[in-house]
Coordinates of C-alpha atoms and ligand atoms in Angstrom, one line a residue:
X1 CA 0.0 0.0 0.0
X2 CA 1.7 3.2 -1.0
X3 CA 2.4 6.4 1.7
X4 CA -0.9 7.9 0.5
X5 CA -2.7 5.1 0.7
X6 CA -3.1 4.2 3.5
X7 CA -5.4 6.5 5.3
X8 CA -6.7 4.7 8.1
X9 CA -9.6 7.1 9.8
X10 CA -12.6 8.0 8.4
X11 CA -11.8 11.7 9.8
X12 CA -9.1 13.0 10.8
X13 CA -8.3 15.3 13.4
X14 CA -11.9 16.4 14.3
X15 CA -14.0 14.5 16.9
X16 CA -11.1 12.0 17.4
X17 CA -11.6 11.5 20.8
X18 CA -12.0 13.7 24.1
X19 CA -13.8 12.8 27.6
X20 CA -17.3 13.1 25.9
X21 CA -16.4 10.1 23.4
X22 CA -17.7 7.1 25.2
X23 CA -21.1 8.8 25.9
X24 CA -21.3 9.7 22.0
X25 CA -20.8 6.3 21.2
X26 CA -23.5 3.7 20.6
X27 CA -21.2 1.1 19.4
X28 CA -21.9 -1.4 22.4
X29 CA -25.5 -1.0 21.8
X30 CA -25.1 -1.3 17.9
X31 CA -23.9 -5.0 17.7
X32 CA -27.8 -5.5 16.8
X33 CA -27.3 -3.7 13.1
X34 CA -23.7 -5.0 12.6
X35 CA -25.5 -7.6 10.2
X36 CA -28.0 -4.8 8.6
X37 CA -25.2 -2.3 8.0
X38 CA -23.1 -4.8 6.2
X39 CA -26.0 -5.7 3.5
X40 CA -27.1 -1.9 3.7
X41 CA -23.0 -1.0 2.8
X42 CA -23.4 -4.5 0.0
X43 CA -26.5 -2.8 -1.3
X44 CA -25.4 1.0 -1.4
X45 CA -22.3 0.2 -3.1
X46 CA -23.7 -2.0 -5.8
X47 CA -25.7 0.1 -6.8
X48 CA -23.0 2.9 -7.0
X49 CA -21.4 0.8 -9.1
X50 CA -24.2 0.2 -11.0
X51 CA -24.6 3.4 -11.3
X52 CA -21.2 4.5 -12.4
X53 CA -20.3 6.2 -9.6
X54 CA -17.9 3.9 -8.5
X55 CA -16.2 1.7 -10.9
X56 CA -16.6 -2.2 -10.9
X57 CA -13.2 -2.7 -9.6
X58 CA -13.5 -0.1 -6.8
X59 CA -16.8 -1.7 -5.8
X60 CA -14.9 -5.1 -5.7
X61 CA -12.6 -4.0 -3.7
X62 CA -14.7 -2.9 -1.0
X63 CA -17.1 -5.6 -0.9
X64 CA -13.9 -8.0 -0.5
X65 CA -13.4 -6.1 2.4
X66 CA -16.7 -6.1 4.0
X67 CA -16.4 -9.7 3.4
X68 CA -13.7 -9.8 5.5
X69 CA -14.7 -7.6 7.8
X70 CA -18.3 -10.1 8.2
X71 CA -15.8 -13.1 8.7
X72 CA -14.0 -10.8 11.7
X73 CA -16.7 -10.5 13.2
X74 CA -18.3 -7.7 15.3
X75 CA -15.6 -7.8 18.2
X76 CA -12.9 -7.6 16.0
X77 CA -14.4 -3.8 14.6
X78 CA -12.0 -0.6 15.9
X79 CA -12.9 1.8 17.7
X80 CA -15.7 4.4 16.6
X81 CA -18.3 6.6 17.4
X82 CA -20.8 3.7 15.8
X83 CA -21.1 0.7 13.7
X84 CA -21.3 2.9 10.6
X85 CA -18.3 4.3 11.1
X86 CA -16.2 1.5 12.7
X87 CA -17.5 -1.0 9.4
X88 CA -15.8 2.2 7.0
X89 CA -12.9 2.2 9.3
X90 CA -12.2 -1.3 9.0
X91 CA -12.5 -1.4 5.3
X92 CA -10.1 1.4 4.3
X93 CA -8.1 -0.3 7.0
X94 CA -7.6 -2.9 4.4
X95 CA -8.2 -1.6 1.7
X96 CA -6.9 1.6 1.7
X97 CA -8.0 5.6 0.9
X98 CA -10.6 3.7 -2.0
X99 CA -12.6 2.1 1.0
X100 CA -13.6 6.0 1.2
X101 CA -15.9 5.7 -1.7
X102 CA -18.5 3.4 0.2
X103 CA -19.9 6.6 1.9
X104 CA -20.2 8.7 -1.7
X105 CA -23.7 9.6 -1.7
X106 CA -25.1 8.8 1.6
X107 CA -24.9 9.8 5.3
X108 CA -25.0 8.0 8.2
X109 CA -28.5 9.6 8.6
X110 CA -30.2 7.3 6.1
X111 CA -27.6 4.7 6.5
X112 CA -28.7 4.2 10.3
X113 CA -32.5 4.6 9.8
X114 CA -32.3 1.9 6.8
X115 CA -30.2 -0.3 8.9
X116 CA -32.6 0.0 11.7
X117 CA -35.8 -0.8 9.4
X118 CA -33.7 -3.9 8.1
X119 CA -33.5 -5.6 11.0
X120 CA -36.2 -4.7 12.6
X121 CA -38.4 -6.6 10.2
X122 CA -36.9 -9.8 11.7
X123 CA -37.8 -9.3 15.1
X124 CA -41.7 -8.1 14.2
X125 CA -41.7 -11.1 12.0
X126 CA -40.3 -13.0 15.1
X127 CA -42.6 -11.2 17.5
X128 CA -45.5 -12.5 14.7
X129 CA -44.6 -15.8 14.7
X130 CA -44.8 -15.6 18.5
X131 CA -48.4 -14.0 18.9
X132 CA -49.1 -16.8 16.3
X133 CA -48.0 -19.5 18.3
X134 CA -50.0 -18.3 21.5
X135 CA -53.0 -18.1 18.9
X136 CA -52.8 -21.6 17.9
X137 CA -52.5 -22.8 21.9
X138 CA -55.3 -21.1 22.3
X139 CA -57.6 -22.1 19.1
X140 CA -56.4 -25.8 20.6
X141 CA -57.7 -25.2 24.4
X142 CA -61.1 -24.2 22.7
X143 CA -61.1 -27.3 20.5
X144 CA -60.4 -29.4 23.4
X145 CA -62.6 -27.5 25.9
X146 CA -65.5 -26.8 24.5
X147 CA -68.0 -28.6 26.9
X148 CA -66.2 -27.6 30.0
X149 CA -67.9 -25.2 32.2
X150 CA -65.9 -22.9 34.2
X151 CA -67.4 -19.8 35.9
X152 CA -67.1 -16.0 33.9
X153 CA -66.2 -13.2 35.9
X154 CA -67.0 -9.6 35.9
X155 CA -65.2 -6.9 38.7
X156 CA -63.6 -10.8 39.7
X157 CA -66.9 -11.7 41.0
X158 CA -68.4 -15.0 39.0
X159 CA -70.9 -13.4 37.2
X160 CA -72.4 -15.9 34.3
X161 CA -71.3 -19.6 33.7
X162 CA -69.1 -19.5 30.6
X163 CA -66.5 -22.5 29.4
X164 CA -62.4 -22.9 28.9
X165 CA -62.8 -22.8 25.1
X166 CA -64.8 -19.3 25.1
X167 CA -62.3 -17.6 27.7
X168 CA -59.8 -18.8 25.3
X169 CA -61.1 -18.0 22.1
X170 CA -61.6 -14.4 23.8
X171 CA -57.6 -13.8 24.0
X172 CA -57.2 -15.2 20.5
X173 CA -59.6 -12.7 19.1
X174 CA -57.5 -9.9 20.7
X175 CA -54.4 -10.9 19.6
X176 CA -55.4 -11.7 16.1
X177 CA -56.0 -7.7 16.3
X178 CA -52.7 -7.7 17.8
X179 CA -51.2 -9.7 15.0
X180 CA -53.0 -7.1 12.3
X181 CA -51.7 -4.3 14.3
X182 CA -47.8 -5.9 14.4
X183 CA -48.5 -6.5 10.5
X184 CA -49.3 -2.9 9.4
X185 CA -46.3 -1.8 11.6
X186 CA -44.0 -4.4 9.5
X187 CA -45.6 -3.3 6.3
X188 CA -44.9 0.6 7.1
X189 CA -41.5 -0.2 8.7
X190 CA -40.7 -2.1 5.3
X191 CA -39.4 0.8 3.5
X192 CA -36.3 2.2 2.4
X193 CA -34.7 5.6 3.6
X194 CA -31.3 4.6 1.6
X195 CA -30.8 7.9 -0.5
X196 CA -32.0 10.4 1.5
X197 CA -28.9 11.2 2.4
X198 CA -28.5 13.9 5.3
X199 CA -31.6 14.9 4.9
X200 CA -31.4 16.6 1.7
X201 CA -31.1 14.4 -1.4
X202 CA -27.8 13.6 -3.1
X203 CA -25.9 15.5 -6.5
X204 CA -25.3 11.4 -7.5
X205 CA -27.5 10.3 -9.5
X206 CA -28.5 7.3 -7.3
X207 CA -30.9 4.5 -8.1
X208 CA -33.4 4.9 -4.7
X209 CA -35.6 2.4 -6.2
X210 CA -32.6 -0.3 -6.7
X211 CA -31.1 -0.3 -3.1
X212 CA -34.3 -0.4 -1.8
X213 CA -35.4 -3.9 -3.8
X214 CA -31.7 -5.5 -3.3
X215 CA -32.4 -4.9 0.6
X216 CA -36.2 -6.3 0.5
X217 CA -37.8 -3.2 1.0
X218 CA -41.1 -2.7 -0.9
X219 CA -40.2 0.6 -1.7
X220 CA -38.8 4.2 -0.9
X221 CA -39.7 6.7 1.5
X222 CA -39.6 9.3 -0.8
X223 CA -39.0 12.7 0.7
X224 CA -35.7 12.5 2.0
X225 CA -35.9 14.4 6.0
X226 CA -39.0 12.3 6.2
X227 CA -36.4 9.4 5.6
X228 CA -33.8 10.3 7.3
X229 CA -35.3 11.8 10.3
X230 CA -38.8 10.0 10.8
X231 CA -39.4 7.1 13.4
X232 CA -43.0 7.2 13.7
X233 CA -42.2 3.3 12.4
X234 CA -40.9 2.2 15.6
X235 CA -43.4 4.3 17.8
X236 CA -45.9 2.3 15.7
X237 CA -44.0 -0.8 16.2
X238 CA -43.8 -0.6 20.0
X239 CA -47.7 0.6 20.7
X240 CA -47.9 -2.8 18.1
X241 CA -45.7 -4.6 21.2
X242 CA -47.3 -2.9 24.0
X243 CA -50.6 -3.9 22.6
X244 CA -49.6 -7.4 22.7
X245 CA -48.0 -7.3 26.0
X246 CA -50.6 -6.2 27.4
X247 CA -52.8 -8.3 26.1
X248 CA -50.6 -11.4 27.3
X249 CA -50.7 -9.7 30.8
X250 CA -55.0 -9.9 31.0
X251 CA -54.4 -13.6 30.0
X252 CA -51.5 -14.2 32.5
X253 CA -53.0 -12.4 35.2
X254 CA -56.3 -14.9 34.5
X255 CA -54.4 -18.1 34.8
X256 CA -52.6 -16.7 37.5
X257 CA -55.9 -16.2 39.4
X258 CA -57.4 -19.4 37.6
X259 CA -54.4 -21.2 39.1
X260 CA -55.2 -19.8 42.9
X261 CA -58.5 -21.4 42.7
X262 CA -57.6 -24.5 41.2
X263 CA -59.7 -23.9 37.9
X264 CA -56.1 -24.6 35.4
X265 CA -53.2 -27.1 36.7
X266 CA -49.9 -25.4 35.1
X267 CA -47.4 -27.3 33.9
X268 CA -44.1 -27.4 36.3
X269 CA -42.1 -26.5 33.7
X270 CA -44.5 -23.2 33.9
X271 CA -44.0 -23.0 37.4
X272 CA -41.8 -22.2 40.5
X273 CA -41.5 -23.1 44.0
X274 CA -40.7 -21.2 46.9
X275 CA -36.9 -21.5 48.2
X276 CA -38.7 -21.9 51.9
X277 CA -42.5 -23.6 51.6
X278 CA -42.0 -26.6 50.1
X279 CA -45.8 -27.3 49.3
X280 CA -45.9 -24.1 46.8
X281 CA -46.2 -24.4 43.4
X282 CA -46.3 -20.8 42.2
X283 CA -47.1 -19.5 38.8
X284 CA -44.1 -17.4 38.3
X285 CA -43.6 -17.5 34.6
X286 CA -47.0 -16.2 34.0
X287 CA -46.5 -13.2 36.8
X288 CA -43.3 -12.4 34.5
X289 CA -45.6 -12.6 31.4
X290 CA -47.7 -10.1 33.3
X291 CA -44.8 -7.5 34.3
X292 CA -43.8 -7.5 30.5
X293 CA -46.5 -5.0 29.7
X294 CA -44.3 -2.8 32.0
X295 CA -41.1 -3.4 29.3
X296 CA -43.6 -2.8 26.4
X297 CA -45.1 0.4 27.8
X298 CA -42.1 2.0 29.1
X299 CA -40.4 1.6 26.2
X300 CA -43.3 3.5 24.1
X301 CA -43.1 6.3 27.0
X302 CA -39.4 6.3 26.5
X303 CA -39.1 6.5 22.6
X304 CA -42.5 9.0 22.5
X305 CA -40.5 11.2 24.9
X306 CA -37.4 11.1 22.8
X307 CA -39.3 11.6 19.6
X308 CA -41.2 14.6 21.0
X309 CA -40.9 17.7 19.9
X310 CA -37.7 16.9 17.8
X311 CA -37.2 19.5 15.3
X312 CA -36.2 18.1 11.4
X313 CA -33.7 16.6 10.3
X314 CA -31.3 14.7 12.5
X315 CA -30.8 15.1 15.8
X316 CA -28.6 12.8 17.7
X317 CA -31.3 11.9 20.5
X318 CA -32.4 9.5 17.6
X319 CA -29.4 7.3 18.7
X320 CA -31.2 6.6 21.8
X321 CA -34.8 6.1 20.6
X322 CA -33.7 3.1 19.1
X323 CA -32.8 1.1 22.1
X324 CA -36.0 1.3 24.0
X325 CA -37.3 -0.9 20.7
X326 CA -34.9 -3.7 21.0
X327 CA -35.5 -3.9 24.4
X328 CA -39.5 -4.1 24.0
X329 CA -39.2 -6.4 20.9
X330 CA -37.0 -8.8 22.9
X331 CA -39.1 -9.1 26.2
X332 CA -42.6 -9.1 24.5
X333 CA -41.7 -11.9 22.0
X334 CA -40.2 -14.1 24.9
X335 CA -43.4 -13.4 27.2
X336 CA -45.9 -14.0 23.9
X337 CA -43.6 -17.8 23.4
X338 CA -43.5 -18.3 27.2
X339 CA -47.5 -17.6 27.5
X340 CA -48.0 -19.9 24.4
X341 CA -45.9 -22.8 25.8
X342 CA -48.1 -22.4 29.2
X343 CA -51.5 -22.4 27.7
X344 CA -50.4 -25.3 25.5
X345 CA -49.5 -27.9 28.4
X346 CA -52.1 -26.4 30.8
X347 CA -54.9 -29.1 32.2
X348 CA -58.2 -27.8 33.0
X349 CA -59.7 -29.9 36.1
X350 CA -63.4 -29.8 34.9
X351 CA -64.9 -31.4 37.6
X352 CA -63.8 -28.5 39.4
X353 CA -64.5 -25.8 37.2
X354 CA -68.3 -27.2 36.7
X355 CA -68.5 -27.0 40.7
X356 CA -67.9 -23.4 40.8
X357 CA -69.7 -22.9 37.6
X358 CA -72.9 -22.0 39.3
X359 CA -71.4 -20.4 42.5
X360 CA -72.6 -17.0 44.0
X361 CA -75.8 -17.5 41.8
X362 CA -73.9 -16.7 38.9
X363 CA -77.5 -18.4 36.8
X364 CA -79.2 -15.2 37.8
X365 CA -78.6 -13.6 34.1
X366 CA -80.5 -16.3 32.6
X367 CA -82.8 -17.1 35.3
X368 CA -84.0 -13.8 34.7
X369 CA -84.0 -14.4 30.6
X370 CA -86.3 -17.5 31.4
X371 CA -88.6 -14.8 33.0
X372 CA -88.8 -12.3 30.3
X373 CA -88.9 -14.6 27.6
X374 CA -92.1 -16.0 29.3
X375 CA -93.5 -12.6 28.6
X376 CA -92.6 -10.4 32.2
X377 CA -90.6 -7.0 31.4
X378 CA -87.0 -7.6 31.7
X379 CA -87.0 -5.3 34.5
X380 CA -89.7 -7.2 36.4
X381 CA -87.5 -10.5 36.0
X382 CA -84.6 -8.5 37.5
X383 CA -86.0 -7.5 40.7
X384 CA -87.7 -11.0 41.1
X385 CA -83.8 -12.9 41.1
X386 CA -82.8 -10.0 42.5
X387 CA -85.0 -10.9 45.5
X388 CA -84.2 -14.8 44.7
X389 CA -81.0 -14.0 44.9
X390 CA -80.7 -13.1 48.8
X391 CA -83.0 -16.0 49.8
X392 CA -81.9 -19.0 48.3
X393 CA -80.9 -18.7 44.8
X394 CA -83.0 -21.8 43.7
X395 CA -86.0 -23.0 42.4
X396 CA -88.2 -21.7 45.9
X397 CA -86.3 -18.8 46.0
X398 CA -87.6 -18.1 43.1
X399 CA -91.1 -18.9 43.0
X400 CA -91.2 -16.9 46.7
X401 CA -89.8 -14.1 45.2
X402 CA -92.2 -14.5 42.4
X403 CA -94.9 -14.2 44.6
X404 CA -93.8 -11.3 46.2
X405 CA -93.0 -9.0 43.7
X406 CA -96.1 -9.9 40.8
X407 CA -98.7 -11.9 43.4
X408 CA -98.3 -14.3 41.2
X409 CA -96.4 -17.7 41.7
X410 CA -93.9 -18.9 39.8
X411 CA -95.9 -21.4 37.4
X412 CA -99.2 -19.0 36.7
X413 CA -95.8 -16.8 35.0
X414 CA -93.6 -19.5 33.6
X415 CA -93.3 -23.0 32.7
X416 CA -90.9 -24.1 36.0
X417 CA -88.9 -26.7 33.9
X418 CA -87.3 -24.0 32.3
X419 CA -86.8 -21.9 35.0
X420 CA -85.0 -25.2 36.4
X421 CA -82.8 -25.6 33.3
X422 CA -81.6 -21.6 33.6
X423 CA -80.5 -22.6 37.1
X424 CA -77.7 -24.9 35.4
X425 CA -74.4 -23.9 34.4
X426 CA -74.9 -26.5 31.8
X427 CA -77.7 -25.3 30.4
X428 CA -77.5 -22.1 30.9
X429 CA -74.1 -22.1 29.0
X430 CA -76.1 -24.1 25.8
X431 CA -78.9 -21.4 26.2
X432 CA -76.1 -18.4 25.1
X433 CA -75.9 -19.9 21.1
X434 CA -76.0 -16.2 20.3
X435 CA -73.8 -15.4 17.4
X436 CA -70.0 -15.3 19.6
X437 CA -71.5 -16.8 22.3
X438 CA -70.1 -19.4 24.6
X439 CA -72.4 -22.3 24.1
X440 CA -70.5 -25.4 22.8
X441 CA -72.2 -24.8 19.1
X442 CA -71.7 -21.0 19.2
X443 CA -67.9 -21.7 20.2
X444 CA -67.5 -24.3 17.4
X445 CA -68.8 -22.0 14.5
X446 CA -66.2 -19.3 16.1
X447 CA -63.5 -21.7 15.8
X448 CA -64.1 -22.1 12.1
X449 CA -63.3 -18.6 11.6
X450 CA -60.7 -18.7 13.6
X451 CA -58.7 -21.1 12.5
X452 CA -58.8 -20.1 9.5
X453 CA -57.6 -16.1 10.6
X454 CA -55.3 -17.8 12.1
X455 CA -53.7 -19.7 9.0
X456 CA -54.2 -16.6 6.7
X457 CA -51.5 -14.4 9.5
X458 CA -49.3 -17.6 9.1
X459 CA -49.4 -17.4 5.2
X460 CA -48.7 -13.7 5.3
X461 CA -45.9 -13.9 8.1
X462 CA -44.1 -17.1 5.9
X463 CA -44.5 -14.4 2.8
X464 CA -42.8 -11.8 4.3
X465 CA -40.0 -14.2 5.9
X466 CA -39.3 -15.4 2.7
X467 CA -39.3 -12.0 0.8
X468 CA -36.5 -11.6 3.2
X469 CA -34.7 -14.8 2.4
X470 CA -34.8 -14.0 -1.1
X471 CA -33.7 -10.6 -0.9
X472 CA -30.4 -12.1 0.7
X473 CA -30.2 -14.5 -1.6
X474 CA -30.3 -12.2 -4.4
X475 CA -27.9 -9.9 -2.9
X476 CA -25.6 -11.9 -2.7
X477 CA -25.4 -13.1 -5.7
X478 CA -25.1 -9.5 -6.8
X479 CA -22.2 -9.2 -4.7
X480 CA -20.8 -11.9 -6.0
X481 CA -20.3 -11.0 -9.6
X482 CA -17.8 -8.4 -8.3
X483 CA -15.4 -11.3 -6.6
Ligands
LIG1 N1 -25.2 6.3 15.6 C1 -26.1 7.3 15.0 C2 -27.5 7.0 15.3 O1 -27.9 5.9 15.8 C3 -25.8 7.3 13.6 C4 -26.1 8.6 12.9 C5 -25.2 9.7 13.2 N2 -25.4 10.8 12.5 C6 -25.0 12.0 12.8 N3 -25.4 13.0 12.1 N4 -24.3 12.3 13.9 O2 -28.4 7.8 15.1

């Protein structure tokens, strides 16, 4: 390498170093884009060379060395203020003042934002495939437990018989919404800022359009601060997380109270025990599942406070934004697998669910249904269980309470039998076929449609992971034809 050649910094002199150099740097925290800024570097300089902007041999040249600098490794990068500028280090480290070229017609302002959008995708996709997972453990507890009768709560007081299958298929319709939600974030995040530049466009003549498919994206963000200095994609991609988390926290916090009463037997591999009383068997997992929402949440607070009131284009607060979504991604797609795997090997005791079905009168609702469909206002039917409902909750109670509120006893107003059949948790669950109801045939139409929302996310996740796949397949094979 001749005298001149061999310029090893990216800049000289300026910025080199002083006491404020470690707090400036986020190359700890950027080991996560190491991978994204090495295809974003393969893709940018292709296309300079494509372009004519660099020539063939120039691009080959620094590809060769991002190769090497791949094979290094992370660790083995030099010092700099970030990944960006450590991977350009490294490469005119071996390949000299040329390695300079890889940042003609870019800055690290829509270098970082498209490395951050690359690999991103993976973990929504991965955070997807995990809300998927709990949907399908889900869509199999309502297969499986669509006859078992369980008590339904309102203000954690039972409040109308229900069964396993519709409690379960209620989560699943959340987090399909959850999935939809995760899906438009992936779609909006799945856009290029490569070309923006600073903030204000380029004199090359770059191809936005071609970096853009060589990296996967499905297309360009086209004005360039909007590109360079927008992250409303990962505010939209943590409310998408919190959403989840703290939909997994309603369902942990359930079977963690579903667990106190013995209405679900967790799996030990779902559960702890105390270092000191040997007879517990507590659900810790699924009070962890629970606290995620706390990860998800903060982090939105965190990045929304960052992103607030940030004038265009770049600011460095940006560098911080980031890590509050790494952070939420990596908690709330551990806590959606962890949830999954406990819903999956969960037993529920029927016997003792269909004991506490009916307790604290929780017939009343349709008690009262029996009355008015007989003809009595609705209202009439609710101060009559009302009344029942203090005395003795059954059949007597009722007919008394008949009595005393119409003058009337309970078989001039109603044939008895069905009053009778309200008063099971059995029956009153069949009763409740209304359309998203919880009676066994109500619950097996649902299924139908869910299953089948539930396959359609799958097919669209499996798209989108292998739009990916290909993309890196293709640019490699781009790369290549420069070796
Ligand atoms: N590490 C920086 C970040 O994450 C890269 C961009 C630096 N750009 C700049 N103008 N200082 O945002």
């Amino acid at each position: 390498m001749s005298e001149e050649d061999d310029g090893t910094v990216v800049r000289r002199d300026r910025f080199s170093g002083g006491p404020a150099r470690s707090f400036l740097s986020s190359l700890d925290g950027d080991a996560r884009i190491f991978a994204a800024d090495l295809a974003v570097d393969r893709a940018h300089v292709v296309m300079l060379a494509e372009q004519g902007i660099v020539a063939d041999d120039e691009a080959a040249k620094i590809l060769g060395a991002l190769d090497d600098v791949e094979a290094a490794g992370f660790d083995a990068l030099p010092d700099g203020e970030d990944v960006h500028e450590a991977i350009e280090t490294a490469v005119v480290e071996r390949v000299g003042r040329v390695g300079g070229k890889m940042h003609t017609a870019r800055s690290r302002n829509d270098e970082v934002a498209a490395c951050i959008r690359y690999r991103l995708r993976e973990d929504l996709l991965a955070a997807l495939d995990s809300v998927l997972a709990l949907r399908e453990s889900l869509a199999a507890v309502a297969e499986a437990e669509a006859e078992t009768v369980m008590p339904g709560y309102t203000h954690l007081q039972p409040a109308q018989p229900t069964t396993v299958a519709h409690w379960a298929l209620s989560y699943e319709g959340t987090l399909g919404r959850d999935a939809a939600r995760l899906l438009d974030a992936y779609d909006r995040t799945n856009e290029s800022p490569l070309g923006g530049a600073a903030f204000a466009g380029t004199t090359f003549n770059v191809d936005r359009e071609r970096t853009a498919d060589l990296l996967g994206f499905d297309g360009v963000v086209t004005n360039a601060t909007d590109a360079a200095a927008s992250r409303d994609f990962l505010l939209e991609s943590v409310a998408a997380l919190s959403s989840v988390a703290v939909t997994c926290s309603g369902l942990a916090e359930d079977l963690v109270f579903f667990a106190n009463r013995g209405f679900v037997d967790l799996d030990d591999d779902y559960a702890s025990t105390s270092s000191i009383m040997p007879q517990k068997k507590n659900p810790d997992t699924l009070e962890l599942v629970r606290a995620t929402a706390g990860d998800a949440v903060g982090a939105y607070q965190a990045l929304a406070t960052t992103l607030k009131g940030l004038p265009r284009a770049y600011n460095r607060d940006l560098q911080r934004a980031t890590v509050h979504v790494w952070h939420a991604t990596d908690f709330v797609s551990e806590a959606t697998e962890v949830a999954a795997g406990a819903v999956a090997t969960a037993d529920w005791p029927a016997e003792a669910l269909a004991d506490a079905a009916g307790e604290d009168f929780s017939t009343a609702t349709g008690v009262a249904d029996a009355l008015a469909a007989a003809g009595l206002p609705f209202r009439t039917a609710h101060e009559i269980v009302a009344a029942a409902s203090e005395t003795g909750a059954d059949l007597d109670a009722v007919d008394a309470a008949a009595r005393e509120v119409t003058g009337e006893s309970l078989s001039e107003l109603v044939d008895p039998e069905l009053v009778a059949a309200a008063l099971d948790p059995v029956e009153s669950v069949a009763q409740r076929d209304s359309t998203g109801g919880p009676a066994p045939d109500a619950v097996r139409d649902a299924l139908a449609n869910v299953l089948g929302g539930i396959e359609a996310d799958q097919t669209a996740v499996a798209e989108r992971w292998e739009a990916l796949e290909a993309a890196t397949d293709a640019l490699d094979a781009e790369v290549a034809t420069y070796a």
